[in-house]
Short mmCIF file of C-alpha atoms in Angstrom, two decimals:
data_model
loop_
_atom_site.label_atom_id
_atom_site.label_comp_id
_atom_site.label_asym_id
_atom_site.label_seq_id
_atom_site.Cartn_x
_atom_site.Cartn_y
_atom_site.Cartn_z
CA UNK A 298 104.37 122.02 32.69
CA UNK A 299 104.29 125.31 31.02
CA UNK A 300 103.07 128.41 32.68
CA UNK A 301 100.07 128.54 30.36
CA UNK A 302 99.37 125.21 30.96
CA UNK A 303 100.15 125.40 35.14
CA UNK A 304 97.54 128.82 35.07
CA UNK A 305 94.41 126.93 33.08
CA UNK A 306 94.85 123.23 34.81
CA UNK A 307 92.37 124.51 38.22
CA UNK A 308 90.06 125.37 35.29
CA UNK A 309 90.43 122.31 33.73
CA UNK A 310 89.51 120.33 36.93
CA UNK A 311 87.20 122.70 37.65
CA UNK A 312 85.22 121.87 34.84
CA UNK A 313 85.91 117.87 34.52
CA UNK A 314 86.48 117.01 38.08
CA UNK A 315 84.10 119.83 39.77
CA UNK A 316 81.22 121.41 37.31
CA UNK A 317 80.51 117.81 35.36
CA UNK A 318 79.76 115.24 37.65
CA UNK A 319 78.00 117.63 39.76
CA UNK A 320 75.57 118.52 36.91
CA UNK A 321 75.01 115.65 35.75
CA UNK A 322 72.44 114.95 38.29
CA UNK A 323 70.63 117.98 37.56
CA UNK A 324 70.33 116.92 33.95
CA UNK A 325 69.49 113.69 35.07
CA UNK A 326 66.29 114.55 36.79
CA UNK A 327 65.57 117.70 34.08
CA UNK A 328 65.49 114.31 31.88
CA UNK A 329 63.55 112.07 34.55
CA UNK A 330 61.36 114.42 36.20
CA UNK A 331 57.77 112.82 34.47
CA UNK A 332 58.25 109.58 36.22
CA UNK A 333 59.22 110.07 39.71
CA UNK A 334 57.40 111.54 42.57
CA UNK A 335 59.05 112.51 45.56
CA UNK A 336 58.11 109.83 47.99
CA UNK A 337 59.40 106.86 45.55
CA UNK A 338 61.68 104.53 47.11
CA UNK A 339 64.77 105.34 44.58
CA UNK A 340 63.94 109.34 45.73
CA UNK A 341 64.11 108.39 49.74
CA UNK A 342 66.70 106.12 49.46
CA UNK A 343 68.96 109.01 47.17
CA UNK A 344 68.14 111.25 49.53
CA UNK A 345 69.79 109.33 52.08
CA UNK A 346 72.88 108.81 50.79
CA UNK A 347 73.17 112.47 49.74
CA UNK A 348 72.79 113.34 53.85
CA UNK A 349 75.43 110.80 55.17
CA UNK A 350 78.24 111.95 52.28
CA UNK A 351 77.07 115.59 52.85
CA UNK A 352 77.80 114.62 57.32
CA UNK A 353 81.00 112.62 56.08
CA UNK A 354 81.95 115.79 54.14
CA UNK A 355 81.43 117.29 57.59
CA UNK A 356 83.34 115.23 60.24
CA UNK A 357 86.57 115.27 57.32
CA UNK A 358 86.54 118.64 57.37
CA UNK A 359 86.00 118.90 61.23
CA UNK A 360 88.99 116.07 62.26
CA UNK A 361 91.66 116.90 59.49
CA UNK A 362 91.09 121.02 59.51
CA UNK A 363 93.25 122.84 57.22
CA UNK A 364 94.95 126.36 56.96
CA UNK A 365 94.58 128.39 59.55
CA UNK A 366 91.45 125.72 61.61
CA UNK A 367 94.72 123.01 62.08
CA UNK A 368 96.40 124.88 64.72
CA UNK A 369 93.18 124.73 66.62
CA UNK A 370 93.31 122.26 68.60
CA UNK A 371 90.92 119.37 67.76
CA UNK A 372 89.39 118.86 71.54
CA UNK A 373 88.21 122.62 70.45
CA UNK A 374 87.22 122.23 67.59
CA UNK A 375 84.71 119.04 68.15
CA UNK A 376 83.77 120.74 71.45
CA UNK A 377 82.74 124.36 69.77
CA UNK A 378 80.79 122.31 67.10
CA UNK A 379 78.81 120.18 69.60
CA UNK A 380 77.99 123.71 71.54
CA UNK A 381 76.95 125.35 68.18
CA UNK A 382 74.53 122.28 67.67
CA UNK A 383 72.87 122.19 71.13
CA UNK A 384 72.56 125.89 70.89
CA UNK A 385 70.76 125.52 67.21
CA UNK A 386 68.56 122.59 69.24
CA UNK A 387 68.07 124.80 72.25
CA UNK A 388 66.95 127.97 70.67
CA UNK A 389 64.15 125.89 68.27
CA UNK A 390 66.42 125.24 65.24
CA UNK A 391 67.63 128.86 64.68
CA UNK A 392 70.61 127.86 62.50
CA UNK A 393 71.59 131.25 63.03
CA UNK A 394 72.40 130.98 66.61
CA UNK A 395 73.78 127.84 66.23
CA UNK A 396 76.40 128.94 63.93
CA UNK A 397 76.83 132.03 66.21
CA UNK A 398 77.18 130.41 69.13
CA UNK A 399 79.46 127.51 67.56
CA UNK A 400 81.29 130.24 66.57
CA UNK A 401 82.09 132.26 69.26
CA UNK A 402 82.92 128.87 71.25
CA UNK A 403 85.26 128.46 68.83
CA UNK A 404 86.92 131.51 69.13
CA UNK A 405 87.05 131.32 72.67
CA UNK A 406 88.33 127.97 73.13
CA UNK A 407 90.96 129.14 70.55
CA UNK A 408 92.24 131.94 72.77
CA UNK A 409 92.41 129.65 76.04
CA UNK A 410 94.43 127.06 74.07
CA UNK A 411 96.15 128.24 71.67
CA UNK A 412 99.20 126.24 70.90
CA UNK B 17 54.44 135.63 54.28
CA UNK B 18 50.62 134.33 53.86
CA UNK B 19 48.23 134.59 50.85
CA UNK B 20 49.17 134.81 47.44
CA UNK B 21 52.06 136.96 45.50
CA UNK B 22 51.00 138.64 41.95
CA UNK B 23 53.19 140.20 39.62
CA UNK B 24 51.92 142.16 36.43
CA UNK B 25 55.00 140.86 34.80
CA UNK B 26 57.72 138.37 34.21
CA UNK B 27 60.66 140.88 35.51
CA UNK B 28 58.33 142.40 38.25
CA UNK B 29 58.36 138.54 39.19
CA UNK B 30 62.36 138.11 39.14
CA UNK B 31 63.08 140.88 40.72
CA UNK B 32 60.58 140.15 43.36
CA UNK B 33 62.03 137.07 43.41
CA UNK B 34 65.67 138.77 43.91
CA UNK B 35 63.82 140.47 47.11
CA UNK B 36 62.68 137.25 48.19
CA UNK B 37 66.29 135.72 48.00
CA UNK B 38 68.25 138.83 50.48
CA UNK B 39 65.48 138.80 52.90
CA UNK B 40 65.10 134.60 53.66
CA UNK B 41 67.56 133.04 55.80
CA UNK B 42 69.38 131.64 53.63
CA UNK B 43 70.97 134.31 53.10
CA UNK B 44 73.06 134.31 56.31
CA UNK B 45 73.28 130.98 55.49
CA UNK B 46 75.34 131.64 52.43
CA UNK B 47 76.52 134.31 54.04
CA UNK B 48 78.40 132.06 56.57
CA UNK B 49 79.18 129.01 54.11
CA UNK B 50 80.80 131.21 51.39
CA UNK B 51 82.84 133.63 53.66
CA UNK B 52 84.31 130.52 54.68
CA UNK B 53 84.68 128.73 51.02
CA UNK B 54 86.48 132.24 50.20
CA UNK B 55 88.79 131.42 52.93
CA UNK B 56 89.47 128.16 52.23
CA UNK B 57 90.02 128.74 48.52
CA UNK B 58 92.56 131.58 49.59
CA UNK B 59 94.22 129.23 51.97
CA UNK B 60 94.81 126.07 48.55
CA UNK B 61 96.25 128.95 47.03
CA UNK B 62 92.96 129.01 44.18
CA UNK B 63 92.12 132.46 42.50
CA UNK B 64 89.26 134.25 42.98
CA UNK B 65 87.96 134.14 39.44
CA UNK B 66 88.81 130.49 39.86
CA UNK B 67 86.55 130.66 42.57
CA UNK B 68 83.73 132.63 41.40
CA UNK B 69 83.26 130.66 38.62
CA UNK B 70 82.97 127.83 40.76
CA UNK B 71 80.47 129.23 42.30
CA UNK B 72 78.26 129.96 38.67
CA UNK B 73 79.45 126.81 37.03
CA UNK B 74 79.16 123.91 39.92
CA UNK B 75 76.42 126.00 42.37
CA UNK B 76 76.82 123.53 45.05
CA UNK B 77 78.37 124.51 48.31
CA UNK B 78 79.05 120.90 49.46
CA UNK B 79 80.59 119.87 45.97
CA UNK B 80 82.81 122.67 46.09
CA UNK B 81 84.68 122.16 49.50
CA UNK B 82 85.11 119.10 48.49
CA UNK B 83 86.52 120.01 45.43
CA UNK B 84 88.72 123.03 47.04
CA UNK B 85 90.16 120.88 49.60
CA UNK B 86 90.49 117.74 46.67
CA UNK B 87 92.88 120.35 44.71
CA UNK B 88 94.41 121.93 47.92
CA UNK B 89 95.25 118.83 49.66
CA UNK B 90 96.49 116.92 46.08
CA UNK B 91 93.78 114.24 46.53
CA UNK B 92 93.42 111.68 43.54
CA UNK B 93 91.12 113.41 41.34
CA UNK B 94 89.00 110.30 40.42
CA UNK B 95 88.52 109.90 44.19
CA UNK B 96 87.29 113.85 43.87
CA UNK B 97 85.29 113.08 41.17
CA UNK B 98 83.30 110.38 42.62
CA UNK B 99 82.85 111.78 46.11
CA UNK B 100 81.45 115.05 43.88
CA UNK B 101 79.29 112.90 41.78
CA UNK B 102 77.98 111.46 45.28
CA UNK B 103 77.39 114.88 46.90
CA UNK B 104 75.36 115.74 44.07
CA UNK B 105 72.76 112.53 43.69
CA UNK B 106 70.30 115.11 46.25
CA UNK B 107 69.89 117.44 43.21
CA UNK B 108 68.38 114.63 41.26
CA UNK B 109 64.77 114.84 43.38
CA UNK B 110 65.38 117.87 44.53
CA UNK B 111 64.79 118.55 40.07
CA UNK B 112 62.39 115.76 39.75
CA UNK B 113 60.41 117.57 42.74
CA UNK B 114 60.88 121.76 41.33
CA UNK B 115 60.23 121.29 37.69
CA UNK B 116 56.21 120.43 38.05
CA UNK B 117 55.94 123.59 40.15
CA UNK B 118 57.77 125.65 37.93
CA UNK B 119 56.11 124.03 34.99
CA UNK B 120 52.73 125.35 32.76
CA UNK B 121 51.91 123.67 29.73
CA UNK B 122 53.00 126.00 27.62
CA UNK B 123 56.67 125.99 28.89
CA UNK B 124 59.71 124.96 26.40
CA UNK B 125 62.46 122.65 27.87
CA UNK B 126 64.80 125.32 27.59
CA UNK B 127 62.62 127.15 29.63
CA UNK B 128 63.64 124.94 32.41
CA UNK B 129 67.50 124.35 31.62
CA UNK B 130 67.51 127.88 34.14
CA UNK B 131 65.62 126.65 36.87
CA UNK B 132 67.29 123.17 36.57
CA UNK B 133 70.96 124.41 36.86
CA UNK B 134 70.15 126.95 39.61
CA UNK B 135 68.64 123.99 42.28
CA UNK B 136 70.43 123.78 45.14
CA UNK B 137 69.30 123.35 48.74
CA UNK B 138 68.75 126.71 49.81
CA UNK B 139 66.95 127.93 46.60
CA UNK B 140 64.35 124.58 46.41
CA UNK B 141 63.56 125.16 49.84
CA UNK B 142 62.24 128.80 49.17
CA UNK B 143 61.18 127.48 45.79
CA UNK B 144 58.95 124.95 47.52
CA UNK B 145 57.86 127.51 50.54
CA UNK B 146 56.59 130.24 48.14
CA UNK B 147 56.05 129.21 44.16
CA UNK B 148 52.77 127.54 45.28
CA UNK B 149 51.49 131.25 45.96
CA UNK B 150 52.33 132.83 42.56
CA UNK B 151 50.36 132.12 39.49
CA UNK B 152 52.07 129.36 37.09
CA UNK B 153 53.03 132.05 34.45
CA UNK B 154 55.13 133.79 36.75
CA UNK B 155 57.35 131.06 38.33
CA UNK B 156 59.88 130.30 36.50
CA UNK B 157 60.48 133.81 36.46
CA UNK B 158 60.47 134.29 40.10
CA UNK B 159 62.55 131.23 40.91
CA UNK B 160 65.25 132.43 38.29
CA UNK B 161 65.26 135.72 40.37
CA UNK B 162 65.33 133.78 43.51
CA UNK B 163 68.79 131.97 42.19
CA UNK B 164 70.33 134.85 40.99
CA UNK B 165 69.97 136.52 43.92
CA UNK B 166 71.68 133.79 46.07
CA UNK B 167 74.01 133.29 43.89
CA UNK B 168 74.75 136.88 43.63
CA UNK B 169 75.29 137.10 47.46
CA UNK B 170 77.21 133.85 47.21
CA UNK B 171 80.03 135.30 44.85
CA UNK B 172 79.86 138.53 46.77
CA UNK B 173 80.59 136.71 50.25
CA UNK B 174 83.20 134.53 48.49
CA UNK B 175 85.16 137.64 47.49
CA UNK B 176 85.16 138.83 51.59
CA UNK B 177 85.92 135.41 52.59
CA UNK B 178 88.87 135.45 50.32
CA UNK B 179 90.15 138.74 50.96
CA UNK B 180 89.20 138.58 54.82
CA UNK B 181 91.32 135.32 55.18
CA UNK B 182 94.45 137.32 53.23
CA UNK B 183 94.89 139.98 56.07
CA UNK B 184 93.27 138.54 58.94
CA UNK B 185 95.11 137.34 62.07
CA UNK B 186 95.33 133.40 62.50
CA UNK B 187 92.86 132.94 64.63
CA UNK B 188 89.93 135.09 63.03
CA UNK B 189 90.79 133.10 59.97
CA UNK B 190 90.47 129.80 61.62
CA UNK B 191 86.67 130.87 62.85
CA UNK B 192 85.99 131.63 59.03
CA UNK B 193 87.10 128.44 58.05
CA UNK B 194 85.14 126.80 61.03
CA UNK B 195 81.68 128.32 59.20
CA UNK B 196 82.06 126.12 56.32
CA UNK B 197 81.62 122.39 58.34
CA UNK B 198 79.52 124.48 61.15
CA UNK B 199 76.57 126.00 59.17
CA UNK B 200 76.64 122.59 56.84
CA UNK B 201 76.09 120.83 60.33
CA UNK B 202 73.26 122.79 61.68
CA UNK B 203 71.61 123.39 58.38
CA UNK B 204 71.53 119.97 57.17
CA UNK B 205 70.37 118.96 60.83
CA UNK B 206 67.39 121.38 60.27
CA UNK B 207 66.40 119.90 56.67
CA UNK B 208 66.10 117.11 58.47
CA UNK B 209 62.83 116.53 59.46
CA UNK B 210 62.64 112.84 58.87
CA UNK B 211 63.82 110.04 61.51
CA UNK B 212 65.59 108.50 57.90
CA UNK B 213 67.45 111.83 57.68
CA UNK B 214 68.47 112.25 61.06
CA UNK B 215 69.81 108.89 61.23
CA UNK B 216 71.65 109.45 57.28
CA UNK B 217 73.29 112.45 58.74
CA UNK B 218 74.00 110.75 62.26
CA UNK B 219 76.01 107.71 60.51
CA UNK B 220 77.89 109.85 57.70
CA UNK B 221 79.29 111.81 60.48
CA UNK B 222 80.46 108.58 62.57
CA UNK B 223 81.32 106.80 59.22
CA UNK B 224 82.99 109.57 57.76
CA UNK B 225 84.99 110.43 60.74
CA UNK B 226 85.96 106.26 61.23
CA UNK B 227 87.03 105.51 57.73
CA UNK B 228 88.82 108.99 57.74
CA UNK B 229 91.21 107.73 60.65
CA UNK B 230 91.41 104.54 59.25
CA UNK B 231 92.70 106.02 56.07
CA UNK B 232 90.37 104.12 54.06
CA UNK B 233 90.28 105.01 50.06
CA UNK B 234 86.95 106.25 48.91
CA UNK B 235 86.11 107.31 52.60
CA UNK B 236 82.96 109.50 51.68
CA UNK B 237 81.43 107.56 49.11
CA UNK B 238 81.68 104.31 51.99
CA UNK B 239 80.45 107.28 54.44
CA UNK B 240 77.43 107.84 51.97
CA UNK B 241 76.57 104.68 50.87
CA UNK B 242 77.02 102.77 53.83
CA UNK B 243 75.59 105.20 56.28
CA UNK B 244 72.61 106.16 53.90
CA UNK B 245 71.52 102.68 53.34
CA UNK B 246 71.45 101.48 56.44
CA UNK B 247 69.41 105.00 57.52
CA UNK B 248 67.17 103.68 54.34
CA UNK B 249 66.79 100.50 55.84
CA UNK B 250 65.94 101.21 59.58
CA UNK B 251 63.10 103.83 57.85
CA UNK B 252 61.96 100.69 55.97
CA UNK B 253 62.25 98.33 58.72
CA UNK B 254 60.32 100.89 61.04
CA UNK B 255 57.72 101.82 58.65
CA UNK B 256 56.80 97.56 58.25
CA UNK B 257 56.55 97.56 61.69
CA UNK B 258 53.86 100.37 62.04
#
């Protein structure tokens, strides 16, 4: 591959891999939007299947960390995430402390065992 | 915020709309989830222009881990494609449900090619908390402002993610990269208001993290289909039953 070629190619699948299928959708109900309501069956049941991808997205990112996350270990990193979620549930949904306190767990934990 | 907001004009509307955008919660929200998509674009060795446009062009946080960790990790890109595509299907009624707000009857369809592009989860939310006070004329401009200023803030915080994660010591970089599948977690658990949406997000997570050890191809669009059906079909089951 040339350089030229090498330097645009993350455009490339930026654009084809990344920007169009992800638009599409939008078009898609810009297109739609006369017919459906939001409580119609096809709406509830999209919606579904947006939230479990969206939590699969999640618990991939969570078990196989990259970068800098892999060396913590994984005990850590579960255990900081559940702590970050009761937190959020504890202090009446405040996604802010949730993350905060997630966070900070997950510092933490990464000091005590850090490999 | 209660009663109603007037503008004299369509800019005095987007940049009130801009206002709205730095002062709603979201904000940290982006703040967190594009500090750590910075980091993580750093980390696959992606530019930062590569990244910011990204950000303009695709406008989906979810979409673009996916896609940042489908280039970093040399996934197959149809695989990165579909899982993408999948991610994405939530923007469809999240449009179908904006565009009447946003809508008068004198508005153009290129009027609403903005509005359409810029919906995402944190900007419908707002959308859907405060157009209902403006007056229709004044809308669309608003809920352009709205967009640009999260999207604004999003590019911003990319830039300090990705420079942040260049100098920092291993550890603070790891908690950056932890804010990415962290604030995803808790904010999608807060959308969720619904049993069917607790459940979805309950199942993708044990789906996704099952056919992820199992090595199983097309693990998130099983994750998503599987899991979101049968959360689709306990609702329906449940809602017979009542």
């Amino acid at each position: 591959m040339s350089g030229a070629v090498a330097d645009l190619w993350p455009f490339l699948v930026l654009i084809t891999v990344g920007f169009l299928p992800n638009e599409i959708w939008r078009a898609l109900g810009l297109v739609l939007a006369r017919g459906l309501n939001e409580d119609s069956q096809v709406v509830m049941w999209s919606r579904a299947v947006a939230t479990a991808t969206l939590a699969g997205v999640i618990a991939k990112l969570l078990l196989f960390s990259s970068g800098s996350l892999a060396a913590i270990p994984l005990g850590v990193r579960l255990g900081a995430a559940a702590i970050g979620f009761v937190a959020f549930l504890l202090a009446k949904r405040s996604v802010f402390a949730g993350v905060a306190i997630g966070e900070v767990a997950l510092l933490a934990g990464g000091y005590l065992f850090a490999r | 915020m209660s009663g109603s907001l007037t503008f004299d004009s369509s800019s005095a509307a987007f940049f009130g709309g801009v206002r709205s955008a730095f002062m709603s919660v979201f904000f940290l929200v982006l703040a967190g989830t594009y500090v750590g998509l910075g980091a993580l674009a750093h980390d696959f060795g992606l530019s930062i222009y590569w990244l910011t446009l990204s950000t303009m062009l695709v406008w989906a946080a979810p979409a673009q881990v996916i896609l940042i960790s489908g280039i970093g990790t040399g996934a197959a890109l149809i695989e990165v494609a579909l899982a993408i595509t999948l991610s994405a299907i939530r923007l469809f009624p999240m449009v179908v449900a904006l565009l009447p707000l946003v809508r008068t009857r004198d508005t153009r369809l290129r009027d609403l090619i903005l509005p359409t592009h810029f919906t995402s989860v944190s900007m419908w939310v707002e959308s859907l908390r405060l157009l209902p006070m403006l007056e229709p004329e004044r809308r669309a401009a608003f809920c352009n402002g709205l967009s640009v200023g999260y999207m604004g803030a999003a590019i911003g915080f990319g830039f300090v993610g990705y420079y942040l994660a260049a100098g920092l010591p291993s550890l603070l970089a790891a908690t950056l990269l932890f804010l990415t599948p962290l604030s995803f977690l808790i904010s999608t658990a807060r959308n969720a208001r619904m049993m069917m949406d607790r459940l979805a997000l309950g199942f993708g997570l044990v789906l996704g993290a099952l056919l992820t050890i199992l090595h199983v191809d097309f693990d998130l669009m099983w994750a998503g289909i599987g899991g979101g059906t049968l959360a689709y079909v306990i609702h329906r089951v449940r809602e017979a039953a009542t």
